[in-house]
CSV table of C-alpha atoms in Angstrom, one decimal:
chain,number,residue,atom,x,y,z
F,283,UNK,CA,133.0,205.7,162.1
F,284,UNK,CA,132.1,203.3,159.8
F,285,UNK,CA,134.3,200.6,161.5
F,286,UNK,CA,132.9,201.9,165.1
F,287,UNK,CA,129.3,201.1,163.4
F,288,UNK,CA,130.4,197.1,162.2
F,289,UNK,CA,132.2,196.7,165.5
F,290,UNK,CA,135.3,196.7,164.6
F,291,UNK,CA,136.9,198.8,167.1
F,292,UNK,CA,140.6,197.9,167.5
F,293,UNK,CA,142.2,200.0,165.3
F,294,UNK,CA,140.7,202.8,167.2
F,295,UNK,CA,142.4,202.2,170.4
F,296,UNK,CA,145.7,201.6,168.3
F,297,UNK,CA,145.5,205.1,167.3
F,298,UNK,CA,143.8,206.7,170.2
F,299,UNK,CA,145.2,204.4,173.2
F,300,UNK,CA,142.9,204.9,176.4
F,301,UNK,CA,146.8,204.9,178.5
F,302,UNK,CA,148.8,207.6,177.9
F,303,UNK,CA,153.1,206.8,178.1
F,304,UNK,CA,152.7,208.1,181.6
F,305,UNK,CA,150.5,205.4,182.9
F,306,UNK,CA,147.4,208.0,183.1
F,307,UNK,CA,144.4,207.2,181.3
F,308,UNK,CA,142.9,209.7,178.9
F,309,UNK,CA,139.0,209.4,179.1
F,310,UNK,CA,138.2,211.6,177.0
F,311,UNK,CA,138.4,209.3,173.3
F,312,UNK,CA,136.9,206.4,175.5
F,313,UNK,CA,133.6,208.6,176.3
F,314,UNK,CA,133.6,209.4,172.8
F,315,UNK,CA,133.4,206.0,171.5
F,316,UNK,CA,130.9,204.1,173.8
F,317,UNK,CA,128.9,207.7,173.7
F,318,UNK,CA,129.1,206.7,169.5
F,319,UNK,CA,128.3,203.1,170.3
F,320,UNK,CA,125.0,203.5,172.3
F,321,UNK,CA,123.6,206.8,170.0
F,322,UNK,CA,124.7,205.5,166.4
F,323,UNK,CA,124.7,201.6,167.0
F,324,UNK,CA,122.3,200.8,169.4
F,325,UNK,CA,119.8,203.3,168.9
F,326,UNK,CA,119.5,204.9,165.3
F,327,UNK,CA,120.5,202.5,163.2
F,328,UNK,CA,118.2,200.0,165.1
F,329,UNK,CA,115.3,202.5,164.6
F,330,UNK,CA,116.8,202.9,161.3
F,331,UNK,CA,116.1,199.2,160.1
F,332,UNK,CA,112.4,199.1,162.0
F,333,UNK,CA,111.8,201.8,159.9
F,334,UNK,CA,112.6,200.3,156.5
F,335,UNK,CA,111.1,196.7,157.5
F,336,UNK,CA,107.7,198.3,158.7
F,337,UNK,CA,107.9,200.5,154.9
F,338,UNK,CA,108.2,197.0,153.4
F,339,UNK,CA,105.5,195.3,155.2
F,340,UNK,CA,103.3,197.9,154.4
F,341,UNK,CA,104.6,197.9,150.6
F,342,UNK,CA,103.6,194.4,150.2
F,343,UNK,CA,100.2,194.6,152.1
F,344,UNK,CA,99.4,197.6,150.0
F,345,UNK,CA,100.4,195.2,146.7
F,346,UNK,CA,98.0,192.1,147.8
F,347,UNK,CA,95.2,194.6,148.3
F,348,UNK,CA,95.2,195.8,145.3
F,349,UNK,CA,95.5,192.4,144.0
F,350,UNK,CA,92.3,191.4,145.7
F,351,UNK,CA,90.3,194.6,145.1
F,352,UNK,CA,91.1,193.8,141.2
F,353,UNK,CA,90.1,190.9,141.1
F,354,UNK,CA,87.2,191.4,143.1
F,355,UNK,CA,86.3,194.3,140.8
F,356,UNK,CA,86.9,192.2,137.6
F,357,UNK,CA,84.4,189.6,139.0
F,358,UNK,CA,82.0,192.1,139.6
F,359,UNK,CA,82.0,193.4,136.5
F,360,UNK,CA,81.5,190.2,134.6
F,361,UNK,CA,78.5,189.6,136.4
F,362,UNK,CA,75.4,189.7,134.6
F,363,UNK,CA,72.9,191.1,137.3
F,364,UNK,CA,73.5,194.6,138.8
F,365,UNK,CA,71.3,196.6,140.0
F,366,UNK,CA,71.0,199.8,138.2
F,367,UNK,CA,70.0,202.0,141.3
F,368,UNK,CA,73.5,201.4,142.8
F,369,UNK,CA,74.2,205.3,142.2
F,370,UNK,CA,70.6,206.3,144.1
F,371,UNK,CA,70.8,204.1,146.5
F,372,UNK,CA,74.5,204.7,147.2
F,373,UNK,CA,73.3,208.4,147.8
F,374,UNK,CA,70.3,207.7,150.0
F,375,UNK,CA,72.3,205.2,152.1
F,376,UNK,CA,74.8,208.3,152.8
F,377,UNK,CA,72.3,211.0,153.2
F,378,UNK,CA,69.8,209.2,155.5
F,379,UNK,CA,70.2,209.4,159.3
F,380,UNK,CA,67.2,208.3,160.8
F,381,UNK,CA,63.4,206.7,159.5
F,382,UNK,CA,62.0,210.2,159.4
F,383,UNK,CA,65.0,211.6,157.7
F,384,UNK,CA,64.6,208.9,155.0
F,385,UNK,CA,60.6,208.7,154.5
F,386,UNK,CA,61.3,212.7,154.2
F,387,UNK,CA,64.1,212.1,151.5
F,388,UNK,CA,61.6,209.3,149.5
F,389,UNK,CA,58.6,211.7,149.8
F,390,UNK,CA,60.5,214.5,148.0
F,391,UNK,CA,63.0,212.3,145.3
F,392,UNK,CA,59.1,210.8,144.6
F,393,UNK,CA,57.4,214.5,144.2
F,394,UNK,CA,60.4,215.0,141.5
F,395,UNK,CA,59.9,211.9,139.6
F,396,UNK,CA,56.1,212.3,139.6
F,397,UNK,CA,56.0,215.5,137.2
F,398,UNK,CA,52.5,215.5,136.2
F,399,UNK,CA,51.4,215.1,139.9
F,400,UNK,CA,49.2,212.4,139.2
F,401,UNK,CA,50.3,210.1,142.6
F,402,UNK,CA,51.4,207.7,140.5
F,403,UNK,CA,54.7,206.4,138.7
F,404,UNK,CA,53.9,203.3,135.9
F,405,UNK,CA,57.0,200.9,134.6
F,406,UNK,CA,57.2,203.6,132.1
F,407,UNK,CA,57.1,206.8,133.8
F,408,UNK,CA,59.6,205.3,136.6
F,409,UNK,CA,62.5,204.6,133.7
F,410,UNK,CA,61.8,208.0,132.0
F,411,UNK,CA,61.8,209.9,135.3
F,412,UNK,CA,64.5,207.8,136.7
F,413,UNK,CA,67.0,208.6,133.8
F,414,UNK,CA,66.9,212.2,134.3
F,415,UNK,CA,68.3,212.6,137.5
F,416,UNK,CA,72.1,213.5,137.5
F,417,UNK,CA,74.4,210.5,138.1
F,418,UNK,CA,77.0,209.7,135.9
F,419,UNK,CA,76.8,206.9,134.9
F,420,UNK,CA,73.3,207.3,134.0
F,421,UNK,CA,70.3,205.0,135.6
F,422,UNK,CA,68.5,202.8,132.9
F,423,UNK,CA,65.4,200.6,133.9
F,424,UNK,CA,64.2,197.5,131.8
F,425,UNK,CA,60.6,196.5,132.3
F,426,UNK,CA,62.4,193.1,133.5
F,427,UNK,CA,64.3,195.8,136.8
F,428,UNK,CA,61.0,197.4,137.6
F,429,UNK,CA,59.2,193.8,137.7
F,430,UNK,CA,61.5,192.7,140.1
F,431,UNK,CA,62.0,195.2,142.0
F,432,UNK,CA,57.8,195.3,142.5
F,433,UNK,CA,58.2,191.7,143.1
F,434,UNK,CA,56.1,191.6,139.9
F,435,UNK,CA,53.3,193.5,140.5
F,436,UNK,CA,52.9,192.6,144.3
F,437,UNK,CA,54.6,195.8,146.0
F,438,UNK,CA,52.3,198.3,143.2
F,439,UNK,CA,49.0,199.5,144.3
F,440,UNK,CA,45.4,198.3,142.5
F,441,UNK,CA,46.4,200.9,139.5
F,442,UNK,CA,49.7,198.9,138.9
F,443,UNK,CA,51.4,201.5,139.4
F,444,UNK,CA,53.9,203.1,142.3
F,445,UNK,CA,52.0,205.3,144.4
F,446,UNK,CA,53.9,207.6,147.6
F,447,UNK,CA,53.4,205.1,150.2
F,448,UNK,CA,54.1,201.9,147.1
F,449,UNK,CA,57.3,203.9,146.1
F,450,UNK,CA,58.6,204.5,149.3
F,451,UNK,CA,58.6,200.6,150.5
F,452,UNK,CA,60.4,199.8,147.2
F,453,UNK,CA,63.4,201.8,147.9
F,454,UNK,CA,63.2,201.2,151.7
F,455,UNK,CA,63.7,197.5,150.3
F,456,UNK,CA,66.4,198.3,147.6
F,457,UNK,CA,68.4,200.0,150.1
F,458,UNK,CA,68.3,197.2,152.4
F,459,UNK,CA,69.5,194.8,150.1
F,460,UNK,CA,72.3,197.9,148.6
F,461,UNK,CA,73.7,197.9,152.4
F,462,UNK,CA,73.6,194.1,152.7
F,463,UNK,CA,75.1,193.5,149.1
F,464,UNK,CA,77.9,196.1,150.5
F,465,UNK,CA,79.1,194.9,153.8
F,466,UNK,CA,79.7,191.0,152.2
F,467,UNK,CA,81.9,192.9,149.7
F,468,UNK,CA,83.8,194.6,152.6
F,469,UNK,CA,84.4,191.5,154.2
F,470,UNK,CA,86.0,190.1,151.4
F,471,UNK,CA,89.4,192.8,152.4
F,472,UNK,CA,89.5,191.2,155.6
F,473,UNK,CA,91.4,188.2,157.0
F,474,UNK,CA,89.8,186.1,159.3
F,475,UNK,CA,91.6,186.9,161.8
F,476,UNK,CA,91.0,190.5,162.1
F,477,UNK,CA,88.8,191.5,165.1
F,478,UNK,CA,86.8,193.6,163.1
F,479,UNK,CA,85.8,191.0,160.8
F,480,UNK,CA,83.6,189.8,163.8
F,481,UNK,CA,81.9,193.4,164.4
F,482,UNK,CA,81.0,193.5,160.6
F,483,UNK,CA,79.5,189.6,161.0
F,484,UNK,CA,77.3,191.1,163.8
F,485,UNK,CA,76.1,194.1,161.8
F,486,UNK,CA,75.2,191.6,159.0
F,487,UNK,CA,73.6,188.8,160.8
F,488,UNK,CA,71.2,191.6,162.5
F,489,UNK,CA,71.1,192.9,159.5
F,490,UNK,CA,69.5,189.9,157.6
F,491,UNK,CA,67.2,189.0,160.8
F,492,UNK,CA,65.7,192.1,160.2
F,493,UNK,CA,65.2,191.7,156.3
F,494,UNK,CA,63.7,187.6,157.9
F,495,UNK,CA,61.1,189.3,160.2
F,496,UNK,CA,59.9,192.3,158.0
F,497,UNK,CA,59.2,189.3,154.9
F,498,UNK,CA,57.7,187.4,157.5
F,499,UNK,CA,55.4,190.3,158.9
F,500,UNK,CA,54.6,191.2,154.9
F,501,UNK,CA,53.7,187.4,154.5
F,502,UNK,CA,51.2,187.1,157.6
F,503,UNK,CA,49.4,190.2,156.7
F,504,UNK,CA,49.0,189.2,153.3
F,505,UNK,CA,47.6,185.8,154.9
F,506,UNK,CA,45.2,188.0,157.1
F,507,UNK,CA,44.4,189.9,154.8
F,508,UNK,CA,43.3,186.5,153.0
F,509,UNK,CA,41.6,184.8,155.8
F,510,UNK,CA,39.6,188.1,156.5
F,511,UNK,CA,38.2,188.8,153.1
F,512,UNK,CA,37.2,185.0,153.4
F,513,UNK,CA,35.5,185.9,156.6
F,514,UNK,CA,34.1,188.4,154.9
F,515,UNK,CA,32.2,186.6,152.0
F,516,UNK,CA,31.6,183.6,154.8
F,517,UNK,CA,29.8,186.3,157.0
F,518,UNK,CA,27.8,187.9,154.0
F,519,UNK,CA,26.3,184.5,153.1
F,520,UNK,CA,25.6,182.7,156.4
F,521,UNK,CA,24.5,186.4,158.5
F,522,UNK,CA,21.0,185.9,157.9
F,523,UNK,CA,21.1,182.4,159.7
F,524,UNK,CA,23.7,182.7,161.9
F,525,UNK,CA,23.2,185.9,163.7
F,526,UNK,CA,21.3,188.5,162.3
F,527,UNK,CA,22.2,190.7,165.3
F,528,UNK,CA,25.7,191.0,164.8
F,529,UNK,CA,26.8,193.3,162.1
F,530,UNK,CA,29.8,192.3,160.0
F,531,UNK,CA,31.8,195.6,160.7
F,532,UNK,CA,31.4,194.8,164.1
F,533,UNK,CA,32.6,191.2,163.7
F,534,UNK,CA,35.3,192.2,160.9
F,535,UNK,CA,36.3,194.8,163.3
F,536,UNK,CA,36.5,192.9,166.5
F,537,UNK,CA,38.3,189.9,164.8
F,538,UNK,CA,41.1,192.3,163.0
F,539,UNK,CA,41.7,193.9,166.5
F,540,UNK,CA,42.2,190.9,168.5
F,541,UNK,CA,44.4,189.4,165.4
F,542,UNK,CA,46.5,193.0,166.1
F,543,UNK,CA,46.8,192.7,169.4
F,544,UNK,CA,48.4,189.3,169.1
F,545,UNK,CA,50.1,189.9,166.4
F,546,UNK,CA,52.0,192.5,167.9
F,547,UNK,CA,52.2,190.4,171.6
F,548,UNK,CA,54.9,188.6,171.0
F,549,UNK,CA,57.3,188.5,168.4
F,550,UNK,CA,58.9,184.9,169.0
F,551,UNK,CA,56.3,182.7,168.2
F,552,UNK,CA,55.0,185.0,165.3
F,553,UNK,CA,54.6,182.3,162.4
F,554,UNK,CA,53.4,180.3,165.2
F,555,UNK,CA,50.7,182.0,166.8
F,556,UNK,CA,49.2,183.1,163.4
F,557,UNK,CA,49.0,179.9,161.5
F,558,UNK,CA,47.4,178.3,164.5
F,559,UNK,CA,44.9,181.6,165.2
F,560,UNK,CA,44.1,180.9,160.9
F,561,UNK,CA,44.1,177.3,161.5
F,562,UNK,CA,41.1,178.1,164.4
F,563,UNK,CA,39.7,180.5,162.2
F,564,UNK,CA,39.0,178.1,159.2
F,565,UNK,CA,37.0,175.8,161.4
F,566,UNK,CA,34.9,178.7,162.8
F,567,UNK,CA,34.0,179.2,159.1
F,568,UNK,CA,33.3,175.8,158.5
F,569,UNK,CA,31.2,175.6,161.7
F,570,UNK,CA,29.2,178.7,161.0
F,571,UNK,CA,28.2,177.4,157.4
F,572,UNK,CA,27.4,174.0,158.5
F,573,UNK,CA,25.0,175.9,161.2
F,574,UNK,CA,23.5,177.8,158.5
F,575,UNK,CA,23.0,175.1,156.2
F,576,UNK,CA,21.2,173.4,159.1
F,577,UNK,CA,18.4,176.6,159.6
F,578,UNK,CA,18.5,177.1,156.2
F,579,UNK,CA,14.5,176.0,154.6
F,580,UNK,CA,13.9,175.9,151.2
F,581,UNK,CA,10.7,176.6,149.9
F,582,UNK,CA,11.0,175.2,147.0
F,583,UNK,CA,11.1,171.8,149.3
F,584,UNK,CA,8.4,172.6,150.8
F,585,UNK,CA,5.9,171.9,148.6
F,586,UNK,CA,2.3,172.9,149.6
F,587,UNK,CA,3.1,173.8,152.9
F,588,UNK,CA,3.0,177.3,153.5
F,589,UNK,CA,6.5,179.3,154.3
F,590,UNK,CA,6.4,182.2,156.5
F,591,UNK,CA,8.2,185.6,156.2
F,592,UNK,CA,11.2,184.6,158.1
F,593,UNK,CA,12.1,181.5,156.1
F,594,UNK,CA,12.1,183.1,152.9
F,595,UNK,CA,14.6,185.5,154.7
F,596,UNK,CA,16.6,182.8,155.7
F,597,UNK,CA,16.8,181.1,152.6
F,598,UNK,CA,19.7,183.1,150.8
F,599,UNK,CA,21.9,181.3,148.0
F,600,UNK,CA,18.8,179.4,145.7
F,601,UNK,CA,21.8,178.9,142.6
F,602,UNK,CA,24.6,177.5,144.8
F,603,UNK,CA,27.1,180.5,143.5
F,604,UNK,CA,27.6,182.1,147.2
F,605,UNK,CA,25.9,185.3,146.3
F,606,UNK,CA,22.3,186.1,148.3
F,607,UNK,CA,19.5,185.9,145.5
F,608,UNK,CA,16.7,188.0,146.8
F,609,UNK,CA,16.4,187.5,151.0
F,610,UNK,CA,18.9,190.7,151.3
F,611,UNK,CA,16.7,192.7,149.1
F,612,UNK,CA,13.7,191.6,150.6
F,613,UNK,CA,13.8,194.1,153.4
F,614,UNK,CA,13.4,196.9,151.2
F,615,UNK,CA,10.8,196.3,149.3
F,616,UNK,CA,7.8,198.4,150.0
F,617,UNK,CA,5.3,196.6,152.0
F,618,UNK,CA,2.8,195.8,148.7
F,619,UNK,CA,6.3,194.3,146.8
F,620,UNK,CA,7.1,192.6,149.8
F,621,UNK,CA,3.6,190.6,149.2
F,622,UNK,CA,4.1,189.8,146.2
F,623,UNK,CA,7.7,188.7,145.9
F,624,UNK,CA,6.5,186.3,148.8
F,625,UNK,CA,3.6,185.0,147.2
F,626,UNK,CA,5.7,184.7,144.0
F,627,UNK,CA,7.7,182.0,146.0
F,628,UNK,CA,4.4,179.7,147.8
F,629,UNK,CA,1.9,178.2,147.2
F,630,UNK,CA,-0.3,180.2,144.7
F,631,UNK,CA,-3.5,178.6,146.2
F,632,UNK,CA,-3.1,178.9,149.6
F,633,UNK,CA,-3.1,182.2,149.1
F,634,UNK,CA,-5.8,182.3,146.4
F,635,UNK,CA,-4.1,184.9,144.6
F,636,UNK,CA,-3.7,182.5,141.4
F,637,UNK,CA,-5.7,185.4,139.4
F,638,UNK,CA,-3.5,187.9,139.9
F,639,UNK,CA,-0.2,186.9,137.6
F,640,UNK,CA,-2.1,189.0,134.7
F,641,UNK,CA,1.1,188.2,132.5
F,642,UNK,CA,1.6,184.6,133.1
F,643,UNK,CA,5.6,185.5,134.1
F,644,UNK,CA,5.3,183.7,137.5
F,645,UNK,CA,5.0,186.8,139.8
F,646,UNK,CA,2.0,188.9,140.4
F,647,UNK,CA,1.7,191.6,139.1
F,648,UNK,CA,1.9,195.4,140.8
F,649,UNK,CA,-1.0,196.4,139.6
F,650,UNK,CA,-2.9,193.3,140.3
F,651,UNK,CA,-1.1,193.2,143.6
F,652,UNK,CA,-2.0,196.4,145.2
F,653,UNK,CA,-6.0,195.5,145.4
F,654,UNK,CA,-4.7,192.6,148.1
F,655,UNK,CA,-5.3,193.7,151.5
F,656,UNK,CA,-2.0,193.4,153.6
């Protein structure tokens, strides 16, 4: 047999010859062999071989991946920076399925680290709470991890501290980066020419144009937020002048719900659109104080002339530090305070009321006051 299996076959038809003496041939041997060739030689031991090769291949891929994934891990673990939620946030990245799932999942692990159920987590309670929970190894937070995971301070609410909505946008963050931080270490197992190298590429690059738009969208409302507290003041100090008809909830309102709108139009030209709407905005300001600084009418320069009701009203800001002095509270004085807070600013004369400042302070006095017909 073993000859058969070499090919070396003719010692097989010396002892079994396919002629008999009688000139017949005996077919019988002859089926045997080529029956032996084609099973054993052609078939098996060619199977036989593609077995053992493919066991090899596999041996030595098996041997340069573990080669890579030690090495990988060795650099890993000579890095300095790691983040210490690893554990949590490999948990949460399992459990999750959907945004609702995980904003449930947040809610809850948040109710557990807030023990005494004041709606709040400082640097300190986050590291004490955090180290209770039951991974092995255990989670430690510095002051220097909390800081940057609140992006120093920014992400925390006016306390300082992590409140349910504050808490919630922190990990929603930290798993983000997790998942990102992840899939590059995947790709590191993977030759270039894989297929699925390309699939993984995709689910990274939208991963990161996601991360791109939502620090983008966090960066415009903080720049709204901004312009419109500007607004704000700008309104506060120039109403009087400007428009005393318009309130400044209805102009606050108006102007964030037309920001919104746009805002939410059309996601292309986002940066865009904003910084040029800003842009507009700043010169509206600027027009709307110049206007006022125009109607504006001191009576301070106006010497001995006499100043009606309505300038005093529309002269706001007398010490230059953007707050309205008196013309706000003017309109609720009583009517015999009103008289003499206006008096207090003319011309003492043209009123002849020069008598009544009993004290010498500048101002009339109440009681002096109230004898002046209205």
């Amino acid at each position: 047999m073993f000859n058969i299996t070499v090919g070396s076959m003719d010692w097989w038809f010396e002892l079994f010859p396919p002629i008999r003496a009688d000139d017949s041939i005996d077919f019988w041997p002859t089926a045997y062999v080529f029956s032996y060739v084609i099973v054993v030689d052609w078939v098996f031991f060619q199977v036989s071989i593609a077995v053992l090769l493919d066991n090899f291949l596999t041996a030595s891929n098996d041997m340069k991946t573990e080669e890579k994934l030690r090495a990988i891990q060795q650099n890993q673990s000579q890095k300095h920076v790691k983040n210490p939620l690893d554990p949590l946030l490999l948990k949460l990245a399992k459990e999750y399925t959907n945004e609702a799932g995980l904003s449930t999942i947040l809610q809850d692990l948040f109710k557990v680290l807030d023990s005494d159920n004041s709606g709040g987590l400082s640097s300190q309670e986050f590291q004490a709470a955090i180290k209770k929970l039951d991974f092995f190894p255990r989670i430690f937070i510095s002051d220097s991890d909390f800081i940057a995971m609140t992006k120093n301070g920014a992400l925390c609410n006016a306390n300082g501290h992590l409140g349910p909505q504050e808490f919630e946008n922190v990990m929603r963050e930290q798993i983000l980066n997790y998942t990102q931080s992840r899939m590059s270490a995947a790709s590191e197992f993977w030759s270039v020419s894989d297929q699925d190298f390309t699939e993984l590429g995709t689910l990274k690059q939208i991963l990161m144009e996601q991360l791109w738009i939502k620090q983008q969208q966090e960066n415009t409302r903080l720049e709204l937020k901004r312009v419109l507290n500007h607004l704000e003041h700008a309104k506060t100090v120039t109403k009087a002048a400007a428009n005393p008809s318009l309130s400044e909830e209805e102009c606050l309102s108006g102007l964030s719900f037309a920001l919104q709108n746009r805002f939410h139009s059309d996601q292309v030209g986002l940066t865009q659109e904003i910084t040029s709407k800003i842009e507009q905005l700043k010169m509206d300001i600027k027009e709307m104080i110049a206007t006022s600084e125009d109607k504006t009418v001191s009576c301070s320069e106006a010497g001995s002339m006499s100043c009606s009701e309505d300038k005093i009203m529309s002269y706001s800001d007398d010490d230059g530090q953007g707050n309205l002095d008196q013309s706000r509270q003017y309109l609720s004085l009583s009517p015999q305070r009103k008289h003499v807070e206006l008096c207090s600013r003319l011309d003492y004369e043209e009123y002849n009321v020069s008598n009544c400042d009993m004290n010498g302070g500048g101002l009339l006095d109440l009681a002096a006051s109230n004898a002046i017909p209205l």
